[in-house]
Amino acid sequence: MLLQVHKFNARSRRLIAALALGGAALTLAGCNNIGATLEAKETFTQGYVVDPQALELVPVGSSREQVLLALGTPSTTATFDNEVFYYISQKRVRNAAFMKPKLVDQRVLAVYFGDDGRVTQIADYGTKDGKLFDFIARTTPTGGKDQSFLGQLIAGVAKGGPPSNPLGVN
């Protein structure tokens, strides 16, 4: 076997060096791209997304029909004391396609109506620092009226009085 030695002139050496440098640059550029694809996050938004322009069309004093035209059908309603329309949305994020999405934000737009069917209050509730927070009034609701049945029962016993009979059965 004969081993042949090739002698490259200066022009060939520069061409080989340029090709090697270009190949190294492409390899490094590919490595940079791999890091970006591994950090891909997906954001899912479900429910009613509040449009600030549509919300401006519903000032206090608006009729129920105006609310339905501007904001659409609510996610749910409540009819205990006075009617309330709730528009609910959630934002979830997952870091990779195989991971379970994590809840990062939940918002509830509540439109309260008076006895005459007109808007009395609009509140945009969400979570801030783990507590329920009204983003429009920038206040945290206080307890009391909004307590659950069990919470009111326990509060009554804790005050030293006998528990009230909510069913009215003697």
Coordinates of N, CA and C in Angstrom, one line a residue:
M1 N 0.8 -1.2 0.0 CA 0.0 0.0 0.0 C 0.9 1.2 0.0
L2 N 0.5 2.1 -0.8 CA 1.2 3.3 -0.9 C 0.4 4.4 -0.2
L3 N 1.1 5.2 0.6 CA 0.4 6.3 1.3 C 0.8 7.5 0.5
Q4 N -0.2 8.2 0.0 CA 0.0 9.4 -0.8 C -0.1 10.7 0.1
V5 N 0.7 11.5 0.0 CA 0.7 12.8 0.7 C 0.3 13.9 -0.3
H6 N -0.7 14.6 0.1 CA -1.2 15.7 -0.8 C -0.6 17.0 -0.2
K7 N -0.2 17.8 -1.1 CA 0.3 19.1 -0.7 C -0.7 20.1 -1.1
F8 N -1.2 20.9 -0.2 CA -2.2 21.9 -0.5 C -1.5 23.2 -0.6
N9 N -2.0 24.0 -1.6 CA -1.4 25.3 -1.8 C -2.2 26.3 -0.8
A10 N -1.8 27.5 -0.7 CA -2.3 28.4 0.2 C -3.8 28.7 0.0
R11 N -4.2 28.7 -1.3 CA -5.7 28.9 -1.6 C -6.5 27.7 -1.0
S12 N -6.1 26.5 -1.2 CA -6.8 25.4 -0.8 C -6.9 25.3 0.8
R13 N -5.8 25.7 1.4 CA -5.8 25.8 2.9 C -6.8 26.8 3.4
R14 N -6.9 27.9 2.8 CA -7.9 28.9 3.2 C -9.3 28.4 3.0
L15 N -9.6 27.7 1.9 CA -10.9 27.1 1.6 C -11.3 26.1 2.7
I16 N -10.3 25.2 3.0 CA -10.6 24.2 4.0 C -10.8 24.8 5.4
A17 N -10.1 25.9 5.7 CA -10.3 26.6 7.0 C -11.6 27.2 7.1
A18 N -12.0 27.9 5.9 CA -13.3 28.5 5.9 C -14.5 27.5 6.0
L19 N -14.3 26.4 5.4 CA -15.4 25.3 5.5 C -15.4 24.8 6.9
A20 N -14.3 24.6 7.6 CA -14.3 24.1 8.9 C -14.9 25.1 9.9
L21 N -14.6 26.4 9.7 CA -15.1 27.4 10.5 C -16.6 27.5 10.3
G22 N -17.1 27.4 9.1 CA -18.6 27.5 8.8 C -19.3 26.3 9.4
G23 N -18.7 25.1 9.4 CA -19.3 23.9 10.0 C -19.4 24.1 11.5
A24 N -18.3 24.6 12.1 CA -18.4 24.8 13.6 C -19.4 25.8 13.9
A25 N -19.6 26.9 13.1 CA -20.6 27.9 13.4 C -22.0 27.3 13.3
L26 N -22.2 26.5 12.3 CA -23.5 25.8 12.2 C -23.8 24.9 13.3
T27 N -22.8 24.2 13.8 CA -23.0 23.3 14.9 C -23.3 24.0 16.2
L28 N -22.7 25.1 16.4 CA -23.0 25.9 17.6 C -24.3 26.6 17.5
A29 N -24.7 27.0 16.3 CA -26.1 27.6 16.1 C -27.2 26.6 16.4
G30 N -26.9 25.3 16.0 CA -27.9 24.3 16.3 C -28.0 24.0 17.8
C31 N -26.9 24.0 18.5 CA -26.9 23.8 19.9 C -27.7 24.9 20.6
N32 N -27.6 26.1 20.2 CA -28.4 27.2 20.8 C -29.9 27.0 20.5
N33 N -30.3 26.5 19.4 CA -31.7 26.3 19.1 C -32.3 25.2 19.9
I34 N -31.5 24.2 20.3 CA -32.0 23.1 21.1 C -32.4 23.6 22.4
G35 N -31.7 24.5 23.0 CA -32.1 25.1 24.3 C -33.5 25.8 24.3
A36 N -33.7 26.4 23.1 CA -35.0 27.2 23.0 C -36.2 26.2 22.9
T37 N -36.0 25.1 22.2 CA -37.1 24.1 22.1 C -37.4 23.4 23.3
L38 N -36.4 23.2 24.2 CA -36.6 22.5 25.4 C -37.4 23.3 26.5
E39 N -37.3 24.6 26.3 CA -38.0 25.5 27.2 C -39.4 26.0 26.7
A40 N -39.9 25.3 25.8 CA -41.2 25.7 25.2 C -42.3 25.6 26.2
K41 N -43.1 26.6 26.4 CA -44.2 26.6 27.4 C -45.5 26.7 26.6
E42 N -46.6 26.1 27.0 CA -47.9 26.3 26.4 C -48.8 26.9 27.4
T43 N -49.5 27.9 27.0 CA -50.5 28.6 27.8 C -51.9 28.4 27.3
F44 N -52.8 27.9 28.2 CA -54.2 27.6 27.8 C -55.0 28.6 28.5
T45 N -55.9 29.3 27.8 CA -56.9 30.2 28.4 C -58.3 29.6 28.1
Q46 N -59.0 29.4 29.2 CA -60.3 28.8 29.0 C -61.4 29.8 29.7
G47 N -62.6 29.8 29.1 CA -63.6 30.6 29.6 C -63.7 31.9 29.0
Y48 N -64.3 32.9 29.7 CA -64.6 34.2 29.2 C -63.4 35.1 29.4
V49 N -62.8 35.7 28.4 CA -61.7 36.6 28.5 C -62.3 38.0 28.5
V50 N -62.1 38.8 29.5 CA -62.7 40.1 29.7 C -62.0 41.1 28.7
D51 N -62.9 41.7 27.9 CA -62.5 42.7 26.9 C -62.7 44.1 27.6
P52 N -61.7 44.9 27.9 CA -61.9 46.1 28.5 C -62.9 47.1 27.8
Q53 N -62.8 47.1 26.4 CA -63.7 47.9 25.7 C -65.2 47.5 25.8
A54 N -65.4 46.2 25.9 CA -66.8 45.7 26.1 C -67.2 46.0 27.5
L55 N -66.3 46.0 28.5 CA -66.7 46.3 29.9 C -67.1 47.7 30.0
E56 N -66.5 48.6 29.2 CA -66.8 50.1 29.3 C -68.2 50.3 28.8
L57 N -68.8 49.4 28.0 CA -70.2 49.6 27.5 C -71.2 49.2 28.6
V58 N -70.7 48.7 29.7 CA -71.6 48.3 30.8 C -71.4 49.1 32.1
P59 N -71.8 50.4 32.2 CA -71.6 51.1 33.4 C -72.6 50.7 34.4
V60 N -72.4 51.2 35.6 CA -73.5 51.0 36.7 C -74.7 51.7 36.2
G61 N -75.8 51.0 36.3 CA -77.1 51.5 35.9 C -77.6 50.9 34.6
S62 N -76.7 50.1 33.9 CA -77.1 49.5 32.7 C -78.2 48.4 32.9
S63 N -79.0 48.2 31.9 CA -80.0 47.1 32.0 C -79.4 45.7 31.8
R64 N -80.1 44.7 32.1 CA -79.7 43.3 32.0 C -79.5 43.0 30.5
E65 N -80.3 43.6 29.6 CA -80.2 43.4 28.2 C -78.9 44.0 27.6
Q66 N -78.5 45.2 28.1 CA -77.3 45.8 27.7 C -76.1 45.0 28.1
V67 N -76.1 44.4 29.3 CA -75.0 43.5 29.7 C -74.9 42.3 28.8
L68 N -76.1 41.7 28.5 CA -76.0 40.5 27.6 C -75.5 40.9 26.2
L69 N -75.9 42.0 25.7 CA -75.4 42.4 24.4 C -73.9 42.8 24.4
A70 N -73.4 43.4 25.4 CA -72.0 43.8 25.5 C -71.1 42.7 25.8
L71 N -71.5 41.9 26.8 CA -70.6 40.9 27.4 C -70.9 39.4 26.9
G72 N -72.1 39.2 26.4 CA -72.5 37.9 26.0 C -73.2 37.1 27.2
T73 N -73.4 35.9 26.9 CA -74.0 35.0 27.9 C -73.0 34.7 29.0
P74 N -73.5 34.8 30.3 CA -72.5 34.6 31.4 C -72.2 33.1 31.5
S75 N -71.1 32.8 32.2 CA -70.7 31.4 32.4 C -71.7 30.8 33.4
T76 N -72.1 31.5 34.4 CA -73.1 31.0 35.3 C -73.8 32.2 35.9
T77 N -75.0 32.0 36.6 CA -75.7 33.0 37.2 C -76.1 32.6 38.6
A78 N -76.4 33.6 39.5 CA -76.9 33.3 40.8 C -78.1 34.1 41.1
T79 N -79.1 33.6 41.7 CA -80.4 34.3 42.0 C -80.8 34.2 43.4
F80 N -79.9 34.3 44.4 CA -80.3 34.2 45.8 C -80.9 35.5 46.3
D81 N -80.2 36.6 46.4 CA -80.8 37.8 46.9 C -81.2 38.6 45.6
N82 N -80.3 39.0 44.8 CA -80.5 39.7 43.6 C -79.7 38.9 42.5
E83 N -80.1 39.1 41.3 CA -79.4 38.3 40.3 C -78.0 38.8 40.0
V84 N -77.1 37.8 39.8 CA -75.7 38.1 39.5 C -75.2 37.3 38.3
F85 N -74.5 37.9 37.3 CA -74.0 37.2 36.2 C -72.5 37.0 36.5
Y86 N -72.0 35.8 36.3 CA -70.6 35.5 36.5 C -69.9 35.1 35.2
Y87 N -68.8 35.8 34.8 CA -68.1 35.4 33.7 C -66.7 34.9 34.2
I88 N -66.4 33.6 33.9 CA -65.3 32.9 34.6 C -64.2 32.6 33.5
S89 N -63.0 32.8 33.9 CA -61.9 32.4 33.0 C -60.7 31.8 33.8
Q90 N -59.9 31.0 33.2 CA -58.8 30.4 33.8 C -57.6 30.4 32.9
K91 N -56.4 30.6 33.4 CA -55.2 30.5 32.6 C -54.3 29.4 33.2
R92 N -53.9 28.4 32.4 CA -53.1 27.3 32.8 C -51.8 27.3 31.9
V93 N -50.7 26.9 32.5 CA -49.4 26.8 31.8 C -48.8 25.5 32.1
R94 N -48.3 24.9 31.0 CA -47.5 23.7 31.2 C -46.2 23.9 30.5
N95 N -45.1 23.3 31.1 CA -43.8 23.6 30.6 C -43.4 22.6 29.5
A96 N -44.0 21.4 29.4 CA -43.7 20.5 28.4 C -45.0 19.8 28.0
A97 N -45.1 19.2 26.8 CA -46.3 18.6 26.3 C -46.8 17.4 27.2
F98 N -45.9 16.8 27.9 CA -46.3 15.6 28.7 C -46.6 16.0 30.1
M99 N -46.5 17.2 30.5 CA -46.7 17.6 31.9 C -48.2 18.1 32.0
K100 N -48.7 18.0 33.3 CA -50.1 18.5 33.6 C -50.0 20.0 33.7
P101 N -51.0 20.7 33.0 CA -51.1 22.1 33.1 C -51.3 22.6 34.6
K102 N -50.6 23.7 34.9 CA -50.7 24.3 36.3 C -51.6 25.5 36.2
L103 N -52.5 25.7 37.1 CA -53.4 26.9 37.2 C -52.5 28.0 37.7
V104 N -52.4 29.1 36.8 CA -51.7 30.3 37.2 C -52.5 31.5 37.5
D105 N -53.8 31.5 36.9 CA -54.6 32.7 37.1 C -56.1 32.2 36.9
Q106 N -56.9 32.7 37.8 CA -58.4 32.5 37.6 C -59.1 33.8 37.9
R107 N -60.0 34.2 37.0 CA -60.7 35.5 37.2 C -62.2 35.2 37.1
V108 N -62.9 36.0 37.8 CA -64.4 36.0 37.8 C -64.9 37.4 37.7
L109 N -65.5 37.7 36.6 CA -66.1 39.0 36.5 C -67.6 38.9 36.9
A110 N -68.0 39.6 38.0 CA -69.3 39.5 38.6 C -70.0 40.8 38.3
V111 N -71.2 40.7 37.7 CA -72.1 41.8 37.4 C -73.3 41.7 38.3
Y112 N -73.5 42.6 39.3 CA -74.6 42.5 40.3 C -75.7 43.4 39.8
F113 N -77.0 42.8 39.9 CA -78.2 43.6 39.5 C -79.0 43.9 40.8
G114 N -79.7 45.0 40.7 CA -80.6 45.4 41.8 C -82.0 44.8 41.5
D115 N -83.0 45.2 42.4 CA -84.3 44.7 42.2 C -85.0 45.2 41.0
D116 N -84.5 46.3 40.4 CA -85.1 46.9 39.2 C -84.5 46.3 37.9
G117 N -83.5 45.4 38.1 CA -82.9 44.7 36.9 C -81.7 45.6 36.3
R118 N -81.3 46.6 37.1 CA -80.2 47.4 36.6 C -78.9 47.0 37.4
V119 N -77.7 47.3 36.7 CA -76.4 47.0 37.3 C -76.2 47.9 38.5
T120 N -75.9 47.2 39.6 CA -75.5 48.0 40.8 C -74.0 48.0 41.1
Q121 N -73.3 47.0 40.7 CA -71.9 46.9 41.0 C -71.3 45.9 40.0
I122 N -70.0 46.2 39.6 CA -69.3 45.3 38.7 C -68.0 45.0 39.5
A123 N -67.6 43.7 39.6 CA -66.4 43.3 40.3 C -65.6 42.3 39.5
D124 N -64.3 42.5 39.4 CA -63.4 41.6 38.7 C -62.6 40.9 39.7
Y125 N -63.0 39.7 40.1 CA -62.3 38.9 41.2 C -61.2 38.0 40.6
G126 N -60.1 37.9 41.3 CA -59.0 37.0 41.0 C -58.3 36.7 42.2
T127 N -57.2 36.0 42.0 CA -56.4 35.7 43.2 C -55.1 36.5 43.2
K128 N -54.8 37.1 44.3 CA -53.5 37.9 44.4 C -53.0 37.5 45.8
D129 N -51.8 37.0 45.8 CA -51.1 36.5 47.0 C -51.9 35.4 47.7
G130 N -52.6 34.6 46.9 CA -53.4 33.5 47.5 C -54.7 33.9 48.1
K131 N -55.1 35.2 48.0 CA -56.4 35.7 48.5 C -57.3 36.2 47.4
L132 N -58.6 36.1 47.7 CA -59.5 36.6 46.7 C -59.4 38.2 46.7
F133 N -59.3 38.7 45.5 CA -59.0 40.1 45.3 C -59.9 40.7 44.2
D134 N -60.5 41.9 44.4 CA -61.3 42.6 43.4 C -60.4 43.5 42.7
F135 N -60.1 43.2 41.4 CA -59.2 44.0 40.6 C -59.7 45.4 40.2
I136 N -61.1 45.5 40.2 CA -61.6 46.8 39.9 C -61.6 47.8 41.1
A137 N -62.1 47.3 42.2 CA -62.1 48.2 43.4 C -60.8 48.1 44.2
R138 N -59.9 47.1 43.8 CA -58.7 46.9 44.5 C -58.8 46.7 46.0
T139 N -59.8 45.9 46.3 CA -60.1 45.5 47.7 C -60.2 44.0 47.9
T140 N -60.0 43.6 49.1 CA -60.2 42.2 49.4 C -61.5 42.1 50.1
P141 N -62.4 41.2 49.7 CA -63.7 41.1 50.4 C -63.5 40.6 51.8
T142 N -64.3 41.2 52.7 CA -64.3 40.7 54.1 C -65.3 39.6 54.3
G143 N -65.1 38.8 55.3 CA -66.0 37.7 55.6 C -67.2 38.2 56.3
G144 N -68.1 37.3 56.5 CA -69.4 37.7 57.2 C -70.6 37.2 56.3
K145 N -71.0 38.1 55.5 CA -72.2 37.8 54.7 C -72.0 36.6 53.7
D146 N -70.8 36.5 53.2 CA -70.5 35.5 52.2 C -70.0 34.2 52.8
Q147 N -70.2 34.0 54.1 CA -69.8 32.7 54.7 C -70.8 31.6 54.2
S148 N -70.2 30.4 54.2 CA -71.0 29.2 53.9 C -71.9 28.9 55.0
F149 N -72.8 28.0 54.8 CA -73.7 27.5 55.8 C -72.9 26.9 57.0
L150 N -72.0 26.0 56.7 CA -71.2 25.4 57.7 C -70.4 26.4 58.5
G151 N -69.8 27.4 57.8 CA -69.0 28.5 58.5 C -69.9 29.3 59.4
Q152 N -71.1 29.6 59.0 CA -72.0 30.4 59.9 C -72.4 29.5 61.1
L153 N -72.6 28.3 60.9 CA -73.0 27.4 62.0 C -71.9 27.3 63.0
I154 N -70.6 27.1 62.5 CA -69.5 27.1 63.4 C -69.3 28.4 64.1
A155 N -69.5 29.5 63.4 CA -69.3 30.8 64.0 C -70.3 31.1 65.1
G156 N -71.6 30.6 64.9 CA -72.6 30.7 66.0 C -72.2 29.9 67.2
V157 N -71.7 28.7 67.1 CA -71.3 27.9 68.2 C -70.1 28.5 68.9
A158 N -69.2 29.1 68.1 CA -68.0 29.6 68.7 C -68.3 30.9 69.6
K159 N -69.4 31.6 69.3 CA -69.8 32.8 70.0 C -70.4 32.4 71.4
G160 N -70.7 31.1 71.6 CA -71.3 30.7 72.8 C -72.8 30.5 72.8
G161 N -73.4 30.8 71.7 CA -74.9 30.6 71.6 C -75.2 29.2 71.0
P162 N -76.4 28.8 71.2 CA -76.8 27.6 70.6 C -76.9 27.7 69.1
P163 N -76.6 26.6 68.4 CA -76.6 26.7 66.9 C -78.1 26.9 66.5
S164 N -78.2 27.8 65.5 CA -79.6 28.1 65.0 C -80.0 26.9 64.1
N165 N -81.3 26.7 64.1 CA -81.9 25.6 63.3 C -82.2 26.2 61.9
P166 N -81.4 25.9 60.9 CA -81.6 26.5 59.6 C -82.8 25.9 58.9
L167 N -83.3 24.8 59.2 CA -84.4 24.2 58.6 C -85.8 24.5 59.2
G168 N -85.7 25.1 60.4 CA -86.9 25.6 61.0 C -87.8 24.4 61.6
V169 N -87.1 23.2 61.8 CA -87.8 22.1 62.3 C -87.6 22.0 63.8
N170 N -88.6 21.9 64.6 CA -88.5 21.8 66.1 C -88.5 20.4 66.5

